[in-house]
Amino acid sequence: MKAAFFKEHGGSDKMIYDDYRDPAAGAGEVVVRVKACALNHVDMLLLDGRFPPPEGLPHVNGCEVTGTIETLGAGVTGLARGQRVIVFPGFACGTCEYCLRGQRTVCVRYGYLGAHKDGGYAELVKVPAGNILPLPEAIAFEAGAAIPLAMLTAWHALIAQAHVQPGHTVLVQAAGSGVGSAAIQIARLAGARVMTTVGSDDKIEFARSLGAEHVVNYRTQDFVEEAKKWTNKRGVDIAFEHIGGETFERSTYALTRLGTLVSIGSHDTHWGRLDLRHVYSKNLRILGANLGSILELRAILDELVRGRLKPVIDRAFPLKEARAAVQHVLDRKNKGKVLLVP
Ligand SMILES: [Zn+2]
């Protein structure tokens, strides 16, 4: 098969489009013919070596995949060749303490499609049959590929972890990103009010169209001051944070007393400082979230079919132009998700 992969770490110039070993379905596995695969920030960390692929190089990125079933491994039942599917990207052992508690995203042997195994920047990808969900006819392959990581993580962070409620005020960092554009919609769906940040004025209208009430250009405005103004000096109930560094630290300053910061990524840096006086004196909650459950993914698919959530797609590149697609994301030119289509 053809795939877009890399043999050494670096920038988009390290992406190679060429022949790659064909995946073969073992017992309990299926091979999916990829129809669309979304790019993620984690792909950039894998490519540049900040998060080296655990199984080594060469490596195929891509954790958000839709397609059709190509082959079924031994013992797989309930699925059929040619069926339209979406892949749940998290792997869990099913037997450790956390799996038994029903918290598979913190499995001690947790892994991701496209990180711990070769992913979907390819014509074919192999996954455990238990990670397959049918993709409803009403959802196009491209739209489906925009949700398994970005929208699911945003959903789990806001609904399950931060317990967003009607009337809450929510600060969402980086409306232009896949997770940011998802978080704005999910917070609105839950009845909350949303303010968000963008890095350029041409993304302001886009952020408003997703449901953000107040949009701040973080390059020219102070989002902490803006959060205080927007809430009559009170501060926001929830900060949805995925940048790290100073943005993480300052997001806690935007919180009101008893507020919650939920961290779902570290797209600029893995490190963030806290002024502990804010944490204890305001009784803040600082939470993490990592993907979500397959049940939550099903709930999101239902919301998509009902038209209450909409994946935001910036553009789709042909698979053979993966290098240009990666550079497009690295340049932060995208408004929403960038896809590869074989
Ligand atoms: Zn486990």
mmCIF file of C-alpha atoms and ligand atoms in Angstrom:
data_model
loop_
_atom_site.group_PDB
_atom_site.id
_atom_site.type_symbol
_atom_site.label_atom_id
_atom_site.label_comp_id
_atom_site.label_asym_id
_atom_site.label_seq_id
_atom_site.Cartn_x
_atom_site.Cartn_y
_atom_site.Cartn_z
ATOM 1 C CA MET A 1 0.000 0.000 0.000
ATOM 2 C CA LYS A 2 0.930 3.662 -0.170
ATOM 3 C CA ALA A 3 1.422 5.600 3.060
ATOM 4 C CA ALA A 4 2.816 8.920 4.276
ATOM 5 C CA PHE A 5 5.443 8.093 6.908
ATOM 6 C CA PHE A 6 8.749 9.285 8.360
ATOM 7 C CA LYS A 7 12.076 7.525 8.935
ATOM 8 C CA GLU A 8 13.708 10.291 10.964
ATOM 9 C CA HIS A 9 12.486 13.101 13.198
ATOM 10 C CA GLY A 10 12.178 16.691 12.066
ATOM 11 C CA GLY A 11 9.811 19.009 10.195
ATOM 12 C CA SER A 12 7.333 18.437 7.379
ATOM 13 C CA ASP A 13 10.276 17.782 4.978
ATOM 14 C CA LYS A 14 10.772 14.416 6.722
ATOM 15 C CA MET A 15 7.381 13.182 5.496
ATOM 16 C CA ILE A 16 7.739 10.548 2.776
ATOM 17 C CA TYR A 17 4.951 9.309 0.502
ATOM 18 C CA ASP A 18 5.864 5.851 -0.776
ATOM 19 C CA ASP A 19 5.216 2.095 -0.561
ATOM 20 C CA TYR A 20 4.850 0.768 2.972
ATOM 21 C CA ARG A 21 4.304 -2.711 4.461
ATOM 22 C CA ASP A 22 0.685 -3.880 4.133
ATOM 23 C CA PRO A 23 -1.075 -4.433 7.463
ATOM 24 C CA ALA A 24 -2.441 -7.962 8.026
ATOM 25 C CA ALA A 25 -5.405 -8.574 10.353
ATOM 26 C CA GLY A 26 -4.507 -10.954 13.191
ATOM 27 C CA ALA A 27 -7.068 -12.704 15.388
ATOM 28 C CA GLY A 28 -9.597 -10.186 16.724
ATOM 29 C CA GLU A 29 -8.386 -7.448 14.379
ATOM 30 C CA VAL A 30 -9.671 -5.805 11.220
ATOM 31 C CA VAL A 31 -7.973 -3.915 8.421
ATOM 32 C CA VAL A 32 -9.768 -0.718 7.443
ATOM 33 C CA ARG A 33 -9.501 0.922 4.016
ATOM 34 C CA VAL A 34 -8.950 4.561 4.997
ATOM 35 C CA LYS A 35 -11.353 7.086 3.433
ATOM 36 C CA ALA A 36 -10.283 10.049 5.571
ATOM 37 C CA CYS A 37 -7.769 10.670 8.338
ATOM 38 C CA ALA A 38 -7.441 13.886 10.328
ATOM 39 C CA LEU A 39 -4.193 15.517 11.430
ATOM 40 C CA ASN A 40 -3.608 16.201 15.103
ATOM 41 C CA HIS A 41 -1.158 18.145 17.173
ATOM 42 C CA VAL A 42 0.109 14.890 18.668
ATOM 43 C CA ASP A 43 1.206 13.937 15.129
ATOM 44 C CA MET A 44 3.552 16.934 15.164
ATOM 45 C CA LEU A 45 5.067 15.818 18.492
ATOM 46 C CA LEU A 46 5.613 12.315 17.079
ATOM 47 C CA LEU A 47 7.173 13.731 13.918
ATOM 48 C CA ASP A 48 9.577 16.155 15.591
ATOM 49 C CA GLY A 49 10.591 13.648 18.270
ATOM 50 C CA ARG A 50 9.143 15.345 21.356
ATOM 51 C CA PHE A 51 6.967 12.218 21.660
ATOM 52 C CA PRO A 52 8.958 9.524 19.825
ATOM 53 C CA PRO A 53 6.828 6.614 18.496
ATOM 54 C CA PRO A 54 7.139 3.838 21.135
ATOM 55 C CA GLU A 55 7.665 1.161 18.464
ATOM 56 C CA GLY A 56 10.371 3.146 16.691
ATOM 57 C CA LEU A 57 10.800 4.294 13.077
ATOM 58 C CA PRO A 58 9.630 4.235 10.343
ATOM 59 C CA HIS A 59 6.245 5.343 11.629
ATOM 60 C CA VAL A 60 2.841 6.220 10.159
ATOM 61 C CA ASN A 61 0.939 8.951 12.038
ATOM 62 C CA GLY A 62 -2.845 9.380 12.106
ATOM 63 C CA CYS A 63 -5.216 8.668 14.992
ATOM 64 C CA GLU A 64 -8.570 9.853 13.570
ATOM 65 C CA VAL A 65 -9.783 7.459 10.894
ATOM 66 C CA THR A 66 -12.959 6.653 8.986
ATOM 67 C CA GLY A 67 -13.212 4.093 6.214
ATOM 68 C CA THR A 68 -14.610 0.749 5.190
ATOM 69 C CA ILE A 69 -13.757 -2.708 6.430
ATOM 70 C CA GLU A 70 -11.295 -4.392 4.076
ATOM 71 C CA THR A 71 -10.492 -7.668 5.853
ATOM 72 C CA LEU A 72 -11.641 -9.394 9.041
ATOM 73 C CA GLY A 73 -9.208 -11.347 11.207
ATOM 74 C CA ALA A 74 -10.015 -14.722 12.758
ATOM 75 C CA GLY A 75 -12.807 -14.717 15.316
ATOM 76 C CA VAL A 76 -14.209 -11.278 14.417
ATOM 77 C CA THR A 77 -18.006 -11.279 14.395
ATOM 78 C CA GLY A 78 -20.669 -8.618 13.985
ATOM 79 C CA LEU A 79 -18.768 -6.687 11.294
ATOM 80 C CA ALA A 80 -18.906 -7.070 7.521
ATOM 81 C CA ARG A 81 -16.558 -6.353 4.627
ATOM 82 C CA GLY A 82 -17.300 -3.002 3.023
ATOM 83 C CA GLN A 83 -19.107 -1.653 6.098
ATOM 84 C CA ARG A 84 -18.650 2.095 6.808
ATOM 85 C CA VAL A 85 -16.820 2.539 10.103
ATOM 86 C CA ILE A 86 -15.169 5.001 12.454
ATOM 87 C CA VAL A 87 -12.193 3.955 14.595
ATOM 88 C CA PHE A 88 -12.033 4.649 18.324
ATOM 89 C CA PRO A 89 -8.346 5.559 18.662
ATOM 90 C CA GLY A 90 -7.518 4.375 22.220
ATOM 91 C CA PHE A 91 -6.131 0.928 23.047
ATOM 92 C CA ALA A 92 -6.559 -0.530 26.548
ATOM 93 C CA CYS A 93 -5.655 -3.895 28.070
ATOM 94 C CA GLY A 94 -9.082 -4.566 29.619
ATOM 95 C CA THR A 95 -7.581 -6.298 32.661
ATOM 96 C CA CYS A 96 -5.668 -3.729 34.745
ATOM 97 C CA GLU A 97 -7.150 -2.028 37.818
ATOM 98 C CA TYR A 98 -8.226 1.068 35.841
ATOM 99 C CA CYS A 99 -9.792 -0.911 32.980
ATOM 100 C CA LEU A 100 -11.752 -2.928 35.536
ATOM 101 C CA ARG A 101 -12.931 0.349 37.063
ATOM 102 C CA GLY A 102 -14.269 1.285 33.606
ATOM 103 C CA GLN A 103 -11.628 4.017 33.159
ATOM 104 C CA ARG A 104 -9.895 2.686 30.066
ATOM 105 C CA THR A 105 -8.276 5.994 29.125
ATOM 106 C CA VAL A 106 -5.947 5.649 32.121
ATOM 107 C CA CYS A 107 -5.142 1.974 31.477
ATOM 108 C CA VAL A 108 -1.580 1.210 32.580
ATOM 109 C CA ARG A 109 -0.942 -0.202 29.088
ATOM 110 C CA TYR A 110 -2.808 2.563 27.234
ATOM 111 C CA GLY A 111 -1.940 3.340 23.636
ATOM 112 C CA TYR A 112 -3.147 5.388 20.664
ATOM 113 C CA LEU A 113 -3.688 4.512 17.060
ATOM 114 C CA GLY A 114 -1.066 6.439 15.119
ATOM 115 C CA ALA A 115 1.240 6.730 18.144
ATOM 116 C CA HIS A 116 1.736 3.296 19.684
ATOM 117 C CA LYS A 117 0.766 1.598 16.391
ATOM 118 C CA ASP A 118 0.924 2.744 12.780
ATOM 119 C CA GLY A 119 -2.013 5.020 12.008
ATOM 120 C CA GLY A 120 -4.163 6.330 9.227
ATOM 121 C CA TYR A 121 -1.873 8.421 6.972
ATOM 122 C CA ALA A 122 -2.162 5.375 4.716
ATOM 123 C CA GLU A 123 -4.446 3.478 2.367
ATOM 124 C CA LEU A 124 -4.955 0.721 4.969
ATOM 125 C CA VAL A 125 -4.764 0.565 8.767
ATOM 126 C CA LYS A 126 -5.053 -2.316 11.239
ATOM 127 C CA VAL A 127 -7.094 -1.966 14.453
ATOM 128 C CA PRO A 128 -8.645 -4.240 17.124
ATOM 129 C CA ALA A 129 -12.245 -5.096 16.186
ATOM 130 C CA GLY A 130 -13.374 -3.751 19.574
ATOM 131 C CA ASN A 131 -12.293 -0.262 18.451
ATOM 132 C CA ILE A 132 -14.712 -0.212 15.505
ATOM 133 C CA LEU A 133 -18.034 1.649 15.542
ATOM 134 C CA PRO A 134 -20.413 1.789 12.570
ATOM 135 C CA LEU A 135 -20.353 5.216 10.902
ATOM 136 C CA PRO A 136 -23.971 6.356 10.364
ATOM 137 C CA GLU A 137 -24.898 6.991 6.701
ATOM 138 C CA ALA A 138 -25.757 10.595 7.566
ATOM 139 C CA ILE A 139 -22.124 11.340 8.463
ATOM 140 C CA ALA A 140 -19.641 11.762 5.592
ATOM 141 C CA PHE A 141 -16.232 10.092 5.915
ATOM 142 C CA GLU A 142 -14.525 13.509 6.108
ATOM 143 C CA ALA A 143 -16.842 14.766 8.860
ATOM 144 C CA GLY A 144 -16.436 11.520 10.810
ATOM 145 C CA ALA A 145 -12.642 11.708 10.686
ATOM 146 C CA ALA A 146 -12.777 15.079 12.398
ATOM 147 C CA ILE A 147 -14.214 13.753 15.666
ATOM 148 C CA PRO A 148 -12.570 10.668 17.266
ATOM 149 C CA LEU A 149 -9.777 12.489 19.058
ATOM 150 C CA ALA A 150 -10.507 16.204 18.992
ATOM 151 C CA MET A 151 -14.239 16.195 19.648
ATOM 152 C CA LEU A 152 -14.143 13.185 21.952
ATOM 153 C CA THR A 153 -11.405 14.677 24.133
ATOM 154 C CA ALA A 154 -13.213 18.019 24.315
ATOM 155 C CA TRP A 155 -16.449 16.217 25.237
ATOM 156 C CA HIS A 156 -14.843 14.107 27.961
ATOM 157 C CA ALA A 157 -12.968 17.117 29.376
ATOM 158 C CA LEU A 158 -15.995 19.411 29.578
ATOM 159 C CA ILE A 159 -18.851 16.987 30.307
ATOM 160 C CA ALA A 160 -17.267 14.169 32.348
ATOM 161 C CA GLN A 161 -14.362 15.971 34.002
ATOM 162 C CA ALA A 162 -15.300 19.644 34.380
ATOM 163 C CA HIS A 163 -19.081 18.998 34.707
ATOM 164 C CA VAL A 164 -20.063 21.992 32.579
ATOM 165 C CA GLN A 165 -23.559 23.241 33.471
ATOM 166 C CA PRO A 166 -26.134 25.586 31.929
ATOM 167 C CA GLY A 167 -25.187 29.162 32.812
ATOM 168 C CA HIS A 168 -21.487 28.419 33.368
ATOM 169 C CA THR A 169 -18.939 30.725 31.815
ATOM 170 C CA VAL A 170 -16.198 28.865 29.927
ATOM 171 C CA LEU A 171 -12.863 30.091 28.554
ATOM 172 C CA VAL A 172 -11.769 27.963 25.576
ATOM 173 C CA GLN A 173 -8.181 28.428 24.410
ATOM 174 C CA ALA A 174 -7.477 28.571 20.646
ATOM 175 C CA ALA A 175 -10.781 28.504 18.769
ATOM 176 C CA GLY A 176 -8.934 27.801 15.517
ATOM 177 C CA SER A 177 -7.699 24.387 16.649
ATOM 178 C CA GLY A 178 -9.636 21.137 16.288
ATOM 179 C CA VAL A 179 -10.134 20.745 20.046
ATOM 180 C CA GLY A 180 -10.922 24.444 20.498
ATOM 181 C CA SER A 181 -13.614 24.498 17.812
ATOM 182 C CA ALA A 182 -15.102 21.325 19.318
ATOM 183 C CA ALA A 183 -15.000 22.632 22.898
ATOM 184 C CA ILE A 184 -16.871 25.838 22.000
ATOM 185 C CA GLN A 185 -19.732 23.840 20.468
ATOM 186 C CA ILE A 186 -19.901 21.305 23.306
ATOM 187 C CA ALA A 187 -19.940 24.006 25.995
ATOM 188 C CA ARG A 188 -22.747 25.772 24.093
ATOM 189 C CA LEU A 189 -24.640 22.474 23.720
ATOM 190 C CA ALA A 190 -24.442 22.112 27.513
ATOM 191 C CA GLY A 191 -25.983 25.580 27.906
ATOM 192 C CA ALA A 192 -22.818 27.420 28.939
ATOM 193 C CA ARG A 193 -21.583 30.828 27.745
ATOM 194 C CA VAL A 194 -18.226 30.828 25.978
ATOM 195 C CA MET A 195 -15.317 33.196 25.496
ATOM 196 C CA THR A 196 -12.368 32.101 23.397
ATOM 197 C CA THR A 197 -8.980 33.168 22.083
ATOM 198 C CA VAL A 198 -7.639 33.429 18.532
ATOM 199 C CA GLY A 199 -4.182 34.296 17.197
ATOM 200 C CA SER A 200 -5.328 36.451 14.282
ATOM 201 C CA ASP A 201 -8.269 38.752 13.608
ATOM 202 C CA ASP A 202 -9.349 36.713 10.570
ATOM 203 C CA LYS A 203 -10.425 33.928 12.969
ATOM 204 C CA ILE A 204 -12.769 36.146 15.039
ATOM 205 C CA GLU A 205 -15.858 35.694 12.846
ATOM 206 C CA PHE A 206 -15.154 31.965 12.640
ATOM 207 C CA ALA A 207 -15.048 31.685 16.451
ATOM 208 C CA ARG A 208 -18.323 33.633 16.746
ATOM 209 C CA SER A 209 -19.986 31.359 14.204
ATOM 210 C CA LEU A 210 -19.229 28.397 16.474
ATOM 211 C CA GLY A 211 -21.101 30.054 19.334
ATOM 212 C CA ALA A 212 -18.437 32.044 21.188
ATOM 213 C CA GLU A 213 -19.911 35.186 22.736
ATOM 214 C CA HIS A 214 -16.606 36.983 23.343
ATOM 215 C CA VAL A 215 -13.503 36.501 21.162
ATOM 216 C CA VAL A 216 -10.071 37.770 22.200
ATOM 217 C CA ASN A 217 -6.984 38.078 19.988
ATOM 218 C CA TYR A 218 -4.325 36.835 22.416
ATOM 219 C CA ARG A 219 -1.564 38.578 20.472
ATOM 220 C CA THR A 220 -3.057 42.030 21.003
ATOM 221 C CA GLN A 221 -5.301 41.615 24.068
ATOM 222 C CA ASP A 222 -4.832 40.207 27.578
ATOM 223 C CA PHE A 223 -7.236 37.276 27.875
ATOM 224 C CA VAL A 224 -7.199 37.374 31.705
ATOM 225 C CA GLU A 225 -8.293 41.033 31.712
ATOM 226 C CA GLU A 226 -10.886 40.250 29.040
ATOM 227 C CA ALA A 227 -12.236 37.309 31.075
ATOM 228 C CA LYS A 228 -12.603 39.589 34.104
ATOM 229 C CA LYS A 229 -14.393 42.254 32.037
ATOM 230 C CA TRP A 230 -16.676 39.693 30.392
ATOM 231 C CA THR A 231 -17.743 38.287 33.791
ATOM 232 C CA ASN A 232 -18.006 41.611 35.685
ATOM 233 C CA LYS A 233 -14.708 40.932 37.540
ATOM 234 C CA ARG A 234 -15.904 37.507 38.697
ATOM 235 C CA GLY A 235 -13.802 35.206 36.493
ATOM 236 C CA VAL A 236 -14.916 32.159 34.499
ATOM 237 C CA ASP A 237 -16.174 28.853 35.913
ATOM 238 C CA ILE A 238 -14.143 26.638 33.574
ATOM 239 C CA ALA A 239 -10.923 27.104 31.595
ATOM 240 C CA PHE A 240 -10.350 24.614 28.759
ATOM 241 C CA GLU A 241 -6.580 24.564 28.293
ATOM 242 C CA HIS A 242 -4.347 22.756 25.797
ATOM 243 C CA ILE A 243 -1.428 25.121 25.163
ATOM 244 C CA GLY A 244 0.735 24.860 28.296
ATOM 245 C CA GLY A 245 3.395 27.284 29.551
ATOM 246 C CA GLU A 246 2.311 30.823 30.316
ATOM 247 C CA THR A 247 -1.143 30.203 28.819
ATOM 248 C CA PHE A 248 -1.724 27.428 31.363
ATOM 249 C CA GLU A 249 -0.588 29.610 34.261
ATOM 250 C CA ARG A 250 -2.618 32.628 33.141
ATOM 251 C CA SER A 251 -5.718 30.506 32.493
ATOM 252 C CA THR A 252 -5.890 29.832 36.248
ATOM 253 C CA TYR A 253 -5.897 33.614 36.847
ATOM 254 C CA ALA A 254 -9.008 33.850 34.648
ATOM 255 C CA LEU A 255 -10.912 31.432 36.914
ATOM 256 C CA THR A 256 -13.421 32.431 39.544
ATOM 257 C CA ARG A 257 -13.453 30.916 43.031
ATOM 258 C CA LEU A 258 -14.257 27.168 42.935
ATOM 259 C CA GLY A 259 -13.376 27.274 39.228
ATOM 260 C CA THR A 260 -12.048 24.343 37.225
ATOM 261 C CA LEU A 261 -9.160 24.205 34.802
ATOM 262 C CA VAL A 262 -9.159 21.154 32.583
ATOM 263 C CA SER A 263 -5.922 20.409 30.746
ATOM 264 C CA ILE A 264 -6.145 18.225 27.640
ATOM 265 C CA GLY A 265 -2.828 18.895 25.942
ATOM 266 C CA SER A 266 0.486 20.717 25.915
ATOM 267 C CA HIS A 267 0.709 22.000 22.381
ATOM 268 C CA ASP A 268 3.397 24.627 23.025
ATOM 269 C CA THR A 269 5.246 23.057 25.948
ATOM 270 C CA HIS A 270 4.785 20.168 28.383
ATOM 271 C CA TRP A 271 5.418 22.494 31.327
ATOM 272 C CA GLY A 272 3.198 24.928 33.176
ATOM 273 C CA ARG A 273 3.605 26.877 36.401
ATOM 274 C CA LEU A 274 0.959 27.444 39.044
ATOM 275 C CA ASP A 275 0.726 30.217 41.614
ATOM 276 C CA LEU A 276 -0.391 27.907 44.430
ATOM 277 C CA ARG A 277 -1.923 30.798 46.363
ATOM 278 C CA HIS A 278 -4.600 30.984 43.650
ATOM 279 C CA VAL A 279 -5.182 27.237 43.801
ATOM 280 C CA TYR A 280 -5.743 26.971 47.541
ATOM 281 C CA SER A 281 -7.239 30.348 48.333
ATOM 282 C CA LYS A 282 -9.789 30.096 45.485
ATOM 283 C CA ASN A 283 -10.370 26.326 46.017
ATOM 284 C CA LEU A 284 -9.602 25.660 42.357
ATOM 285 C CA ARG A 285 -9.795 22.257 40.702
ATOM 286 C CA ILE A 286 -7.003 21.424 38.234
ATOM 287 C CA LEU A 287 -7.992 18.358 36.181
ATOM 288 C CA GLY A 288 -6.599 16.351 33.308
ATOM 289 C CA ALA A 289 -8.467 14.606 30.514
ATOM 290 C CA ASN A 290 -7.193 12.110 28.005
ATOM 291 C CA LEU A 291 -9.465 11.039 25.136
ATOM 292 C CA GLY A 292 -12.827 9.633 26.330
ATOM 293 C CA SER A 293 -14.839 6.426 26.205
ATOM 294 C CA ILE A 294 -16.266 4.577 23.228
ATOM 295 C CA LEU A 295 -19.726 5.285 24.733
ATOM 296 C CA GLU A 296 -19.000 9.009 24.649
ATOM 297 C CA LEU A 297 -17.955 8.669 21.001
ATOM 298 C CA ARG A 298 -21.335 7.057 20.310
ATOM 299 C CA ALA A 299 -23.095 9.966 22.053
ATOM 300 C CA ILE A 300 -21.177 12.411 19.836
ATOM 301 C CA LEU A 301 -22.143 10.491 16.679
ATOM 302 C CA ASP A 302 -25.803 10.807 17.777
ATOM 303 C CA GLU A 303 -25.411 14.576 18.238
ATOM 304 C CA LEU A 304 -23.839 14.822 14.769
ATOM 305 C CA VAL A 305 -26.721 12.903 13.172
ATOM 306 C CA ARG A 306 -29.178 15.233 14.944
ATOM 307 C CA GLY A 307 -27.236 18.262 13.689
ATOM 308 C CA ARG A 308 -26.464 19.568 17.176
ATOM 309 C CA LEU A 309 -22.689 19.275 16.770
ATOM 310 C CA LYS A 310 -20.766 19.984 13.611
ATOM 311 C CA PRO A 311 -17.174 18.964 12.979
ATOM 312 C CA VAL A 312 -15.211 21.907 11.644
ATOM 313 C CA ILE A 313 -13.147 21.008 8.614
ATOM 314 C CA ASP A 314 -10.546 23.419 7.305
ATOM 315 C CA ARG A 315 -9.580 21.472 4.191
ATOM 316 C CA ALA A 316 -8.676 18.020 2.895
ATOM 317 C CA PHE A 317 -5.358 17.251 1.190
ATOM 318 C CA PRO A 318 -4.669 14.167 -0.955
ATOM 319 C CA LEU A 319 -2.600 11.634 1.020
ATOM 320 C CA LYS A 320 0.358 12.111 -1.299
ATOM 321 C CA GLU A 321 0.453 15.781 -0.257
ATOM 322 C CA ALA A 322 0.832 14.913 3.446
ATOM 323 C CA ARG A 323 3.957 17.072 3.627
ATOM 324 C CA ALA A 324 1.972 20.177 2.631
ATOM 325 C CA ALA A 325 -0.854 19.238 5.016
ATOM 326 C CA VAL A 326 1.579 18.940 7.940
ATOM 327 C CA GLN A 327 3.178 22.294 7.091
ATOM 328 C CA HIS A 328 -0.286 23.896 6.880
ATOM 329 C CA VAL A 329 -0.952 22.803 10.494
ATOM 330 C CA LEU A 330 2.545 23.757 11.702
ATOM 331 C CA ASP A 331 1.966 27.233 10.233
ATOM 332 C CA ARG A 332 -1.327 27.416 12.210
ATOM 333 C CA LYS A 333 -3.157 28.388 9.039
ATOM 334 C CA ASN A 334 -6.073 26.070 9.748
ATOM 335 C CA LYS A 335 -9.525 26.908 11.077
ATOM 336 C CA GLY A 336 -10.634 23.508 12.344
ATOM 337 C CA LYS A 337 -9.481 20.104 11.207
ATOM 338 C CA VAL A 338 -7.122 19.287 8.348
ATOM 339 C CA LEU A 339 -7.683 15.927 6.638
ATOM 340 C CA LEU A 340 -5.819 13.502 4.415
ATOM 341 C CA VAL A 341 -7.789 11.588 1.813
ATOM 342 C CA PRO A 342 -6.126 8.602 0.063
HETATM 343 ZN ZN ZN B 1 -5.836 -1.672 31.332
#
